[in-house]
Amino acid sequence: MEQTEKSKSNSAEPSKAPISAYFWLAGIFAIVFAVIYIALILRVHFLDIPSGESVISETASNSLFALVLVVMLSALYTYTVVSRKELLLSLREAGAIMTVFALVTTTNIFLAHVSPFAMFVALTSLLALPFSKKRDAFILNVFTCLISSFSLINIAESTHLPIIIFTSIAGLLCGAIAAYSFPNGMTRIASIFRSLVTSVFVIGMYAVLLCAYSLDAAQLVDNIVFIGPFAAGHVLLAGILVPIIESIFNITTDSKLVELTNHKAPLIHRLITEAPGTFNHSLSLANFAEICANAIGEDPYLARACAYYHDVGKLNNAEYFTENQAGYNPHDDILPEVSAEIIRQHTTDGYELCKKYHIPEEVARITIEHHGTLPIAYFYNKAQKLTDSDVDMDEYRYHGETPTGKIGAIIMICDAAEAAIRAMDNPDGERVDKFLKKMIDDRLRLGQFDNCSITMKDLNALREAIVGAYGGLFHKRIKYNNGRGGDND
């Protein structure tokens, strides 16, 4: 869980954000300010009917609200650029969570006209969590509650000011429960359960606050018609809006990644039925990739999904790849340059298949990155043996792209490691470690990691993780004499 939390924003490498990103983020905040403030003005102008002794005049309250909103959003902007700089490199994620913030806040402003108890006090946490860290979801929920509660100041009577306090307290505590009470990387069903538990806590929190305030249940009974349905609304809206926001901003959540690795997913099902050898290779690779991702603080769910899909391009010519062959090798009957073209084509074919099946870009890109621009040594050497002239290495090189992130580097290393270890005769830890050192050095020499921020410390951690995992994932079965003279199953 902790590893996932550290790498929620895995799509962005930890590099310096350009100055323009600060202005783009400021623009997002300016739009959020305009949307929220216009919502308040519209409510006040068209819906609010002052009753009793108002705490403050309409004009003064609007000006005060504008000032408070500027201060609140400035504080939130400062938090973002100081503590969450990676959002500057992923404006899609910043746009998604600020859309959630603006949506829930404006909804609460209009719901306040119905009743303060009708406001969604924990919905921001539930909606923002799949796209951000727990801390982000909690802080966004805090600001949502503060702004929503402050918007009540021009419609609440002076005798009802405790309602504002109760709404703030319920929002802060229930938002914390929504953000921190469950682990990351849950399925959508589990996320709905999270929403249900949060809704129960919303009702319970209001019950405690109202009963404690009036020393009886009358306040709760009078307002349960608002508290109950709108608390339940957290469940419905969280289940509906998260996939919509995910689709609009093209953000890959952990829930989406879990769905992608389901064996019933269309492309995975095709691998199982049309290229079972490739599927088995991908399964083994996924185990290595997940362990390696955890070792260097990357998202294990993304690493596993990328491993599942990295070789889907082999579906177009499955019989030309060793793991899918049963004795006959069609490369024996064709020229090495033709073989090389078929082999390297699986990277671009994989990307096109991923796009056809609407696989997220973070996963799809691994298909064209996992071999980078490495030479296809086997067919290059075969071509050299068939001719006396020089053979151009570029004609026997993958035409993909080198990894742009640490996940791409993980898949590249684990892909070569999984295939090589399986091909070794009597491999042991020392031989595996020696192979990994040489393989990583070769890729460094060929510039395969020049476009990503992976460090030597990371590479050493990956090597050690693979060696450590080797014993558990590729152990030899021991035959025991069972006294019956037969082999064990």
Tab-separated table of C-alpha atoms in Angstrom:
chain	number	residue	atom	x	y	z
A	1	MET	CA	0.000	0.000	0.000
A	2	GLU	CA	2.797	2.418	0.925
A	3	GLN	CA	4.580	1.823	-2.360
A	4	THR	CA	1.419	2.585	-4.264
A	5	GLU	CA	0.897	5.738	-2.236
A	6	LYS	CA	4.388	6.966	-2.996
A	7	SER	CA	3.975	6.515	-6.733
A	8	LYS	CA	0.395	7.538	-7.381
A	9	SER	CA	1.640	10.111	-9.847
A	10	ASN	CA	3.868	7.626	-11.594
A	11	SER	CA	3.349	9.054	-15.037
A	12	ALA	CA	5.469	12.071	-14.153
A	13	GLU	CA	9.195	11.656	-13.638
A	14	PRO	CA	10.666	13.748	-10.805
A	15	SER	CA	12.172	16.479	-12.980
A	16	LYS	CA	11.918	20.249	-12.854
A	17	ALA	CA	8.628	21.660	-14.087
A	18	PRO	CA	8.759	24.397	-16.747
A	19	ILE	CA	7.678	27.907	-15.768
A	20	SER	CA	4.692	27.602	-18.097
A	21	ALA	CA	3.310	24.787	-15.923
A	22	TYR	CA	2.924	27.211	-13.004
A	23	PHE	CA	0.872	29.542	-15.200
A	24	TRP	CA	-1.252	26.702	-16.563
A	25	LEU	CA	-1.973	25.554	-13.013
A	26	ALA	CA	-2.791	29.124	-11.989
A	27	GLY	CA	-5.197	29.246	-14.936
A	28	ILE	CA	-6.941	26.103	-13.671
A	29	PHE	CA	-7.328	27.713	-10.235
A	30	ALA	CA	-8.652	30.924	-11.805
A	31	ILE	CA	-11.329	28.935	-13.653
A	32	VAL	CA	-12.245	27.155	-10.417
A	33	PHE	CA	-12.581	30.530	-8.649
A	34	ALA	CA	-14.861	31.868	-11.378
A	35	VAL	CA	-17.081	28.768	-11.373
A	36	ILE	CA	-17.498	28.712	-7.590
A	37	TYR	CA	-18.077	32.453	-7.262
A	38	ILE	CA	-20.591	32.559	-10.112
A	39	ALA	CA	-22.441	29.651	-8.493
A	40	LEU	CA	-22.743	31.620	-5.253
A	41	ILE	CA	-23.950	34.767	-7.044
A	42	LEU	CA	-26.563	32.773	-8.973
A	43	ARG	CA	-27.838	31.123	-5.801
A	44	VAL	CA	-28.040	34.377	-3.921
A	45	HIS	CA	-29.720	36.197	-6.782
A	46	PHE	CA	-32.249	33.585	-7.868
A	47	LEU	CA	-32.829	31.274	-4.907
A	48	ASP	CA	-32.140	32.875	-1.558
A	49	ILE	CA	-34.996	34.586	0.205
A	50	PRO	CA	-33.725	36.288	3.371
A	51	SER	CA	-35.665	35.376	6.469
A	52	GLY	CA	-35.237	36.490	10.035
A	53	GLU	CA	-32.201	38.487	11.069
A	54	SER	CA	-29.431	37.854	8.567
A	55	VAL	CA	-25.904	37.712	9.873
A	56	ILE	CA	-24.566	39.980	7.134
A	57	SER	CA	-25.941	41.902	4.149
A	58	GLU	CA	-26.016	40.384	0.698
A	59	THR	CA	-23.482	42.778	-0.869
A	60	ALA	CA	-21.090	42.495	2.029
A	61	SER	CA	-21.397	38.712	2.140
A	62	ASN	CA	-20.632	38.400	-1.579
A	63	SER	CA	-17.545	40.589	-1.247
A	64	LEU	CA	-16.427	38.744	1.845
A	65	PHE	CA	-16.981	35.392	0.119
A	66	ALA	CA	-14.860	36.529	-2.855
A	67	LEU	CA	-12.056	37.512	-0.503
A	68	VAL	CA	-12.256	34.269	1.450
A	69	LEU	CA	-12.345	32.248	-1.785
A	70	VAL	CA	-9.226	34.019	-3.086
A	71	VAL	CA	-7.408	33.321	0.186
A	72	MET	CA	-8.508	29.671	0.235
A	73	LEU	CA	-7.523	28.983	-3.371
A	74	SER	CA	-4.222	30.817	-2.923
A	75	ALA	CA	-3.453	28.573	0.034
A	76	LEU	CA	-4.403	25.492	-1.984
A	77	TYR	CA	-2.243	26.659	-4.914
A	78	THR	CA	0.700	27.199	-2.564
A	79	TYR	CA	0.268	23.701	-1.139
A	80	THR	CA	0.218	22.254	-4.646
A	81	VAL	CA	3.371	23.948	-5.968
A	82	VAL	CA	5.320	23.381	-2.745
A	83	SER	CA	4.251	19.899	-1.609
A	84	ARG	CA	2.907	18.354	-4.829
A	85	LYS	CA	5.223	19.617	-7.562
A	86	GLU	CA	4.611	16.463	-9.575
A	87	LEU	CA	1.140	17.801	-10.380
A	88	LEU	CA	2.874	20.522	-12.404
A	89	LEU	CA	4.149	17.728	-14.646
A	90	SER	CA	0.734	16.076	-14.847
A	91	LEU	CA	-1.792	18.825	-15.508
A	92	ARG	CA	-4.367	16.199	-16.470
A	93	GLU	CA	-4.315	14.935	-12.890
A	94	ALA	CA	-4.375	18.492	-11.539
A	95	GLY	CA	-7.306	19.282	-13.819
A	96	ALA	CA	-9.156	16.163	-12.689
A	97	ILE	CA	-8.874	16.798	-8.955
A	98	MET	CA	-9.650	20.510	-9.304
A	99	THR	CA	-12.698	19.602	-11.401
A	100	VAL	CA	-13.812	17.376	-8.540
A	101	PHE	CA	-13.176	20.227	-6.099
A	102	ALA	CA	-15.154	22.754	-8.159
A	103	LEU	CA	-17.977	20.305	-8.900
A	104	VAL	CA	-18.599	19.330	-5.284
A	105	THR	CA	-18.192	22.879	-3.965
A	106	THR	CA	-20.641	24.403	-6.448
A	107	THR	CA	-23.099	21.556	-5.837
A	108	ASN	CA	-22.903	22.211	-2.102
A	109	ILE	CA	-23.510	25.913	-2.632
A	110	PHE	CA	-26.821	25.166	-4.354
A	111	LEU	CA	-27.742	22.350	-1.952
A	112	ALA	CA	-27.264	24.777	0.933
A	113	HIS	CA	-30.411	26.523	-0.310
A	114	VAL	CA	-32.325	23.317	0.428
A	115	SER	CA	-30.633	22.613	3.740
A	116	PRO	CA	-27.087	22.735	5.129
A	117	PHE	CA	-27.587	19.075	6.018
A	118	ALA	CA	-28.059	18.245	2.332
A	119	MET	CA	-24.464	19.130	1.439
A	120	PHE	CA	-21.978	16.418	0.424
A	121	VAL	CA	-19.430	16.688	3.210
A	122	ALA	CA	-17.113	13.821	2.183
A	123	LEU	CA	-17.720	13.495	-1.565
A	124	THR	CA	-14.541	15.373	-2.549
A	125	SER	CA	-12.404	12.791	-0.757
A	126	LEU	CA	-14.209	9.908	-2.432
A	127	LEU	CA	-13.947	11.411	-5.921
A	128	ALA	CA	-10.389	12.762	-5.692
A	129	LEU	CA	-8.759	9.729	-4.070
A	130	PRO	CA	-8.569	7.533	-7.219
A	131	PHE	CA	-6.667	10.320	-9.016
A	132	SER	CA	-4.347	11.507	-6.272
A	133	LYS	CA	-2.681	10.742	-2.977
A	134	LYS	CA	-4.644	10.287	0.226
A	135	ARG	CA	-3.229	13.539	1.547
A	136	ASP	CA	-4.454	15.414	-1.532
A	137	ALA	CA	-7.952	13.961	-1.221
A	138	PHE	CA	-8.147	14.898	2.463
A	139	ILE	CA	-6.859	18.460	1.965
A	140	LEU	CA	-9.184	19.070	-0.987
A	141	ASN	CA	-12.075	17.864	1.153
A	142	VAL	CA	-11.013	20.259	3.949
A	143	PHE	CA	-11.080	23.233	1.561
A	144	THR	CA	-14.385	22.086	0.083
A	145	CYS	CA	-15.973	21.956	3.537
A	146	LEU	CA	-14.563	25.309	4.593
A	147	ILE	CA	-15.733	27.100	1.449
A	148	SER	CA	-19.114	25.341	1.435
A	149	SER	CA	-19.681	26.141	5.092
A	150	PHE	CA	-18.644	29.756	4.659
A	151	SER	CA	-21.139	30.116	1.809
A	152	LEU	CA	-23.888	29.556	4.402
A	153	ILE	CA	-23.065	32.758	6.208
A	154	ASN	CA	-25.471	34.935	4.221
A	155	ILE	CA	-28.470	32.594	4.562
A	156	ALA	CA	-28.041	31.211	8.069
A	157	GLU	CA	-29.814	33.033	10.803
A	158	SER	CA	-27.730	34.148	13.737
A	159	THR	CA	-29.330	31.512	15.931
A	160	HIS	CA	-28.350	28.785	13.490
A	161	LEU	CA	-24.620	29.429	13.291
A	162	PRO	CA	-23.884	26.075	15.016
A	163	ILE	CA	-25.110	24.431	11.800
A	164	ILE	CA	-22.101	25.901	9.993
A	165	ILE	CA	-19.775	24.519	12.640
A	166	PHE	CA	-21.437	21.086	12.559
A	167	THR	CA	-21.165	20.923	8.772
A	168	SER	CA	-17.468	21.769	8.930
A	169	ILE	CA	-16.750	19.213	11.655
A	170	ALA	CA	-18.689	16.463	9.862
A	171	GLY	CA	-16.886	17.225	6.622
A	172	LEU	CA	-13.421	17.212	8.159
A	173	LEU	CA	-13.861	13.971	10.074
A	174	CYS	CA	-15.810	12.060	7.406
A	175	GLY	CA	-13.414	13.276	4.709
A	176	ALA	CA	-10.543	11.853	6.736
A	177	ILE	CA	-12.374	8.542	7.056
A	178	ALA	CA	-12.977	8.437	3.295
A	179	ALA	CA	-9.323	9.184	2.534
A	180	TYR	CA	-7.466	7.118	5.132
A	181	SER	CA	-9.652	4.257	6.313
A	182	PHE	CA	-9.094	1.902	3.357
A	183	PRO	CA	-6.032	0.739	1.395
A	184	ASN	CA	-5.190	1.941	-2.091
A	185	GLY	CA	-5.543	-0.075	-5.269
A	186	MET	CA	-9.003	-1.388	-4.537
A	187	THR	CA	-11.461	-2.670	-7.096
A	188	ARG	CA	-14.496	-0.596	-8.000
A	189	ILE	CA	-16.694	-2.813	-5.841
A	190	ALA	CA	-14.415	-2.192	-2.870
A	191	SER	CA	-14.461	1.532	-3.633
A	192	ILE	CA	-18.246	1.477	-3.501
A	193	PHE	CA	-17.988	-0.228	-0.121
A	194	ARG	CA	-15.655	2.582	0.971
A	195	SER	CA	-18.340	5.077	-0.068
A	196	LEU	CA	-21.011	3.139	1.819
A	197	VAL	CA	-18.952	3.099	5.022
A	198	THR	CA	-18.264	6.808	4.656
A	199	SER	CA	-21.985	7.505	4.236
A	200	VAL	CA	-22.742	5.600	7.430
A	201	PHE	CA	-20.160	7.712	9.231
A	202	VAL	CA	-21.738	10.893	7.830
A	203	ILE	CA	-25.097	9.943	9.345
A	204	GLY	CA	-23.458	8.865	12.602
A	205	MET	CA	-21.407	12.069	12.874
A	206	TYR	CA	-24.451	14.284	12.373
A	207	ALA	CA	-26.376	12.175	14.880
A	208	VAL	CA	-23.695	12.690	17.539
A	209	LEU	CA	-23.309	16.410	16.860
A	210	LEU	CA	-27.029	17.213	16.742
A	211	CYS	CA	-27.944	15.108	19.734
A	212	ALA	CA	-25.084	16.571	21.751
A	213	TYR	CA	-26.143	20.114	20.768
A	214	SER	CA	-29.825	19.820	21.677
A	215	LEU	CA	-29.405	17.077	24.300
A	216	ASP	CA	-32.107	15.053	22.550
A	217	ALA	CA	-32.819	13.437	19.159
A	218	ALA	CA	-35.296	16.081	17.978
A	219	GLN	CA	-32.749	17.898	15.791
A	220	LEU	CA	-31.718	14.623	14.151
A	221	VAL	CA	-35.334	13.540	13.522
A	222	ASP	CA	-36.169	16.942	12.007
A	223	ASN	CA	-33.262	16.802	9.553
A	224	ILE	CA	-32.906	13.087	8.793
A	225	VAL	CA	-34.911	13.613	5.606
A	226	PHE	CA	-31.882	15.563	4.324
A	227	ILE	CA	-29.037	13.787	6.092
A	228	GLY	CA	-30.046	10.236	5.088
A	229	PRO	CA	-30.642	10.574	1.322
A	230	PHE	CA	-27.712	12.903	0.719
A	231	ALA	CA	-25.374	10.707	2.760
A	232	ALA	CA	-26.481	7.791	0.583
A	233	GLY	CA	-25.830	10.019	-2.427
A	234	HIS	CA	-22.110	9.727	-1.688
A	235	VAL	CA	-22.288	6.068	-2.712
A	236	LEU	CA	-24.193	6.672	-5.935
A	237	LEU	CA	-22.208	9.683	-7.117
A	238	ALA	CA	-18.808	8.171	-6.292
A	239	GLY	CA	-19.674	5.061	-8.316
A	240	ILE	CA	-20.951	7.085	-11.287
A	241	LEU	CA	-18.575	10.053	-11.458
A	242	VAL	CA	-15.176	8.396	-10.952
A	243	PRO	CA	-15.281	6.402	-14.247
A	244	ILE	CA	-16.590	9.506	-16.071
A	245	ILE	CA	-13.778	11.732	-14.779
A	246	GLU	CA	-11.290	8.934	-15.445
A	247	SER	CA	-12.459	8.780	-19.055
A	248	ILE	CA	-12.625	12.551	-19.647
A	249	PHE	CA	-9.098	13.200	-18.385
A	250	ASN	CA	-7.710	9.859	-19.596
A	251	ILE	CA	-6.268	9.039	-16.175
A	252	THR	CA	-5.380	5.488	-15.269
A	253	THR	CA	-6.507	4.628	-11.743
A	254	ASP	CA	-5.516	1.559	-9.744
A	255	SER	CA	-9.051	0.227	-10.177
A	256	LYS	CA	-8.661	0.504	-13.941
A	257	LEU	CA	-5.300	-1.282	-13.798
A	258	VAL	CA	-6.799	-4.124	-11.768
A	259	GLU	CA	-9.536	-4.479	-14.392
A	260	LEU	CA	-6.959	-4.550	-17.193
A	261	THR	CA	-5.165	-7.518	-15.634
A	262	ASN	CA	-8.329	-9.567	-15.297
A	263	HIS	CA	-7.952	-12.675	-17.445
A	264	LYS	CA	-11.337	-11.943	-18.976
A	265	ALA	CA	-10.149	-8.617	-20.381
A	266	PRO	CA	-10.453	-8.839	-24.208
A	267	LEU	CA	-6.767	-8.632	-25.151
A	268	ILE	CA	-5.678	-10.860	-22.276
A	269	HIS	CA	-8.281	-13.420	-23.272
A	270	ARG	CA	-6.905	-13.352	-26.824
A	271	LEU	CA	-3.397	-13.964	-25.492
A	272	ILE	CA	-4.608	-16.937	-23.478
A	273	THR	CA	-6.339	-18.565	-26.449
A	274	GLU	CA	-4.172	-17.479	-29.416
A	275	ALA	CA	-0.682	-17.165	-27.894
A	276	PRO	CA	-0.584	-19.166	-24.641
A	277	GLY	CA	3.210	-19.226	-24.557
A	278	THR	CA	3.347	-15.443	-24.716
A	279	PHE	CA	0.691	-15.236	-22.023
A	280	ASN	CA	2.699	-17.490	-19.691
A	281	HIS	CA	5.794	-15.385	-20.349
A	282	SER	CA	3.792	-12.243	-19.523
A	283	LEU	CA	2.550	-13.775	-16.279
A	284	SER	CA	6.092	-14.562	-15.127
A	285	LEU	CA	7.259	-11.135	-16.231
A	286	ALA	CA	4.401	-9.528	-14.286
A	287	ASN	CA	5.601	-11.173	-11.064
A	288	PHE	CA	9.127	-9.864	-11.599
A	289	ALA	CA	7.870	-6.402	-12.600
A	290	GLU	CA	5.654	-6.036	-9.548
A	291	ILE	CA	8.494	-7.007	-7.203
A	292	CYS	CA	10.871	-4.608	-8.959
A	293	ALA	CA	8.365	-1.742	-8.881
A	294	ASN	CA	7.977	-2.158	-5.140
A	295	ALA	CA	11.765	-2.241	-4.762
A	296	ILE	CA	12.208	1.281	-6.186
A	297	GLY	CA	8.923	2.864	-5.088
A	298	GLU	CA	7.018	2.701	-8.383
A	299	ASP	CA	3.374	1.700	-8.844
A	300	PRO	CA	3.183	-2.135	-8.773
A	301	TYR	CA	-0.293	-2.105	-10.332
A	302	LEU	CA	0.971	-0.185	-13.354
A	303	ALA	CA	4.034	-2.421	-13.631
A	304	ARG	CA	1.870	-5.551	-13.592
A	305	ALA	CA	-0.522	-4.168	-16.209
A	306	CYS	CA	2.363	-3.130	-18.475
A	307	ALA	CA	3.848	-6.627	-18.178
A	308	TYR	CA	0.548	-8.208	-19.191
A	309	TYR	CA	0.264	-6.075	-22.334
A	310	HIS	CA	3.877	-5.554	-23.408
A	311	ASP	CA	3.823	-8.414	-25.960
A	312	VAL	CA	0.234	-8.265	-27.265
A	313	GLY	CA	1.647	-7.368	-30.677
A	314	LYS	CA	2.749	-11.001	-31.021
A	315	LEU	CA	-0.904	-11.910	-31.589
A	316	ASN	CA	-0.512	-10.907	-35.244
A	317	ASN	CA	2.235	-13.519	-35.840
A	318	ALA	CA	2.151	-15.733	-32.748
A	319	GLU	CA	3.750	-18.766	-34.426
A	320	TYR	CA	6.927	-16.787	-35.208
A	321	PHE	CA	7.842	-16.464	-31.539
A	322	THR	CA	9.655	-19.266	-29.742
A	323	GLU	CA	7.340	-19.533	-26.749
A	324	ASN	CA	4.391	-20.328	-29.025
A	325	GLN	CA	6.154	-22.907	-31.198
A	326	ALA	CA	5.732	-26.647	-30.869
A	327	GLY	CA	8.721	-28.030	-32.749
A	328	TYR	CA	8.498	-26.260	-36.121
A	329	ASN	CA	10.201	-22.867	-36.430
A	330	PRO	CA	9.024	-20.891	-39.510
A	331	HIS	CA	12.158	-18.715	-39.319
A	332	ASP	CA	14.137	-21.682	-40.638
A	333	ASP	CA	12.501	-21.163	-44.043
A	334	ILE	CA	12.855	-17.389	-44.443
A	335	LEU	CA	15.693	-14.895	-44.753
A	336	PRO	CA	17.043	-13.341	-41.541
A	337	GLU	CA	16.072	-9.807	-42.625
A	338	VAL	CA	12.479	-10.952	-43.053
A	339	SER	CA	12.594	-12.650	-39.664
A	340	ALA	CA	13.952	-9.480	-38.051
A	341	GLU	CA	11.152	-7.412	-39.557
A	342	ILE	CA	8.502	-9.818	-38.242
A	343	ILE	CA	10.051	-9.843	-34.791
A	344	ARG	CA	10.400	-6.078	-34.437
A	345	GLN	CA	6.952	-5.467	-35.874
A	346	HIS	CA	5.359	-6.830	-32.694
A	347	THR	CA	6.199	-3.614	-30.855
A	348	THR	CA	4.283	-1.297	-33.188
A	349	ASP	CA	1.568	-3.908	-33.722
A	350	GLY	CA	1.159	-4.045	-29.950
A	351	TYR	CA	0.702	-0.283	-29.691
A	352	GLU	CA	-1.915	-0.309	-32.443
A	353	LEU	CA	-3.782	-3.175	-30.767
A	354	CYS	CA	-3.749	-1.326	-27.462
A	355	LYS	CA	-5.187	1.756	-29.096
A	356	LYS	CA	-7.846	-0.352	-30.819
A	357	TYR	CA	-8.866	-1.883	-27.491
A	358	HIS	CA	-8.694	1.493	-25.677
A	359	ILE	CA	-5.841	0.519	-23.384
A	360	PRO	CA	-4.514	3.567	-21.437
A	361	GLU	CA	-1.531	5.347	-22.938
A	362	GLU	CA	0.691	4.615	-19.905
A	363	VAL	CA	0.287	0.899	-20.591
A	364	ALA	CA	0.196	1.067	-24.390
A	365	ARG	CA	3.498	2.937	-24.663
A	366	ILE	CA	5.373	0.070	-23.040
A	367	THR	CA	4.751	-2.035	-26.149
A	368	ILE	CA	7.035	0.237	-28.186
A	369	GLU	CA	9.487	0.917	-25.347
A	370	HIS	CA	10.251	-2.503	-23.894
A	371	HIS	CA	12.868	-3.345	-26.570
A	372	GLY	CA	13.920	0.251	-27.153
A	373	THR	CA	16.334	0.449	-30.077
A	374	LEU	CA	18.240	-2.715	-29.202
A	375	PRO	CA	19.688	-4.936	-31.974
A	376	ILE	CA	18.032	-8.267	-32.718
A	377	ALA	CA	21.292	-10.097	-32.217
A	378	TYR	CA	20.224	-13.627	-33.232
A	379	PHE	CA	19.134	-12.713	-36.761
A	380	TYR	CA	21.962	-10.197	-37.161
A	381	ASN	CA	24.468	-12.955	-36.421
A	382	LYS	CA	22.585	-15.334	-38.700
A	383	ALA	CA	22.767	-12.792	-41.527
A	384	GLN	CA	26.496	-12.353	-41.019
A	385	LYS	CA	27.010	-16.101	-41.447
A	386	LEU	CA	25.083	-16.089	-44.731
A	387	THR	CA	27.085	-13.345	-46.440
A	388	ASP	CA	30.690	-12.298	-46.880
A	389	SER	CA	29.831	-8.593	-46.976
A	390	ASP	CA	29.167	-6.286	-44.069
A	391	VAL	CA	25.694	-6.374	-42.561
A	392	ASP	CA	24.111	-3.087	-41.497
A	393	MET	CA	23.226	-3.341	-37.820
A	394	ASP	CA	20.423	-0.781	-38.241
A	395	GLU	CA	18.538	-3.245	-40.438
A	396	TYR	CA	18.458	-5.642	-37.498
A	397	ARG	CA	17.475	-3.182	-34.793
A	398	TYR	CA	14.137	-2.544	-33.100
A	399	HIS	CA	12.533	0.653	-34.370
A	400	GLY	CA	10.827	1.493	-31.093
A	401	GLU	CA	11.577	4.161	-28.518
A	402	THR	CA	13.732	3.981	-25.426
A	403	PRO	CA	11.921	3.979	-22.060
A	404	THR	CA	10.649	7.377	-20.932
A	405	GLY	CA	9.847	6.311	-17.361
A	406	LYS	CA	11.064	3.927	-14.712
A	407	ILE	CA	8.232	1.480	-15.414
A	408	GLY	CA	9.436	1.175	-19.017
A	409	ALA	CA	12.953	0.454	-17.780
A	410	ILE	CA	11.620	-2.158	-15.364
A	411	ILE	CA	9.752	-3.969	-18.147
A	412	MET	CA	12.785	-3.852	-20.444
A	413	ILE	CA	15.039	-5.394	-17.795
A	414	CYS	CA	12.534	-7.952	-16.527
A	415	ASP	CA	11.604	-9.032	-20.063
A	416	ALA	CA	15.191	-9.903	-20.901
A	417	ALA	CA	15.755	-11.451	-17.473
A	418	GLU	CA	12.683	-13.705	-17.570
A	419	ALA	CA	13.498	-15.068	-21.024
A	420	ALA	CA	17.187	-15.580	-20.301
A	421	ILE	CA	16.699	-17.281	-16.939
A	422	ARG	CA	14.249	-19.746	-18.446
A	423	ALA	CA	16.748	-20.548	-21.198
A	424	MET	CA	19.641	-21.173	-18.777
A	425	ASP	CA	20.799	-24.683	-17.997
A	426	ASN	CA	20.922	-25.187	-14.238
A	427	PRO	CA	20.780	-21.511	-13.326
A	428	ASP	CA	21.770	-20.432	-9.847
A	429	GLY	CA	21.799	-17.119	-8.038
A	430	GLU	CA	25.398	-16.332	-8.981
A	431	ARG	CA	24.838	-16.983	-12.700
A	432	VAL	CA	21.623	-14.995	-12.704
A	433	ASP	CA	23.313	-12.062	-10.969
A	434	LYS	CA	26.222	-12.150	-13.423
A	435	PHE	CA	23.843	-12.178	-16.375
A	436	LEU	CA	21.827	-9.258	-14.975
A	437	LYS	CA	24.934	-7.136	-14.449
A	438	LYS	CA	26.061	-7.690	-18.034
A	439	MET	CA	22.570	-7.158	-19.457
A	440	ILE	CA	22.089	-3.871	-17.589
A	441	ASP	CA	25.589	-2.679	-18.539
A	442	ASP	CA	24.876	-3.437	-22.205
A	443	ARG	CA	21.687	-1.390	-22.128
A	444	LEU	CA	23.437	1.484	-20.405
A	445	ARG	CA	26.180	1.401	-23.035
A	446	LEU	CA	23.578	1.430	-25.811
A	447	GLY	CA	21.794	4.425	-24.293
A	448	GLN	CA	18.550	2.626	-23.551
A	449	PHE	CA	17.995	4.489	-20.254
A	450	ASP	CA	19.043	7.947	-21.426
A	451	ASN	CA	15.462	9.230	-21.664
A	452	CYS	CA	14.276	8.198	-18.208
A	453	SER	CA	15.366	9.207	-14.719
A	454	ILE	CA	16.306	5.748	-13.470
A	455	THR	CA	19.481	5.857	-11.371
A	456	MET	CA	22.300	3.398	-10.783
A	457	LYS	CA	20.901	2.906	-7.290
A	458	ASP	CA	17.561	1.944	-8.866
A	459	LEU	CA	19.239	-0.430	-11.318
A	460	ASN	CA	21.129	-2.159	-8.522
A	461	ALA	CA	17.904	-2.457	-6.535
A	462	LEU	CA	16.176	-4.021	-9.562
A	463	ARG	CA	19.001	-6.520	-10.022
A	464	GLU	CA	18.895	-7.518	-6.367
A	465	ALA	CA	15.102	-7.811	-6.446
A	466	ILE	CA	15.187	-10.139	-9.460
A	467	VAL	CA	17.901	-12.308	-7.931
A	468	GLY	CA	15.925	-12.457	-4.689
A	469	ALA	CA	12.718	-13.338	-6.524
A	470	TYR	CA	14.403	-15.890	-8.760
A	471	GLY	CA	14.387	-18.655	-6.145
A	472	GLY	CA	10.681	-18.369	-5.531
A	473	LEU	CA	9.510	-17.898	-9.105
A	474	PHE	CA	11.740	-20.341	-10.988
A	475	HIS	CA	12.537	-23.006	-8.436
A	476	LYS	CA	13.310	-26.516	-9.588
A	477	ARG	CA	10.863	-29.203	-8.481
A	478	ILE	CA	12.495	-31.881	-6.366
A	479	LYS	CA	11.627	-35.478	-7.067
A	480	TYR	CA	11.038	-37.602	-4.005
A	481	ASN	CA	11.105	-41.386	-3.908
A	482	ASN	CA	7.531	-42.226	-2.997
A	483	GLY	CA	8.244	-45.940	-2.800
A	484	ARG	CA	6.056	-46.786	-5.786
A	485	GLY	CA	8.718	-46.507	-8.450
A	486	GLY	CA	6.836	-43.743	-10.307
A	487	ASP	CA	7.415	-40.032	-10.956
A	488	ASN	CA	5.682	-37.416	-8.910
A	489	ASP	CA	2.962	-35.282	-10.509
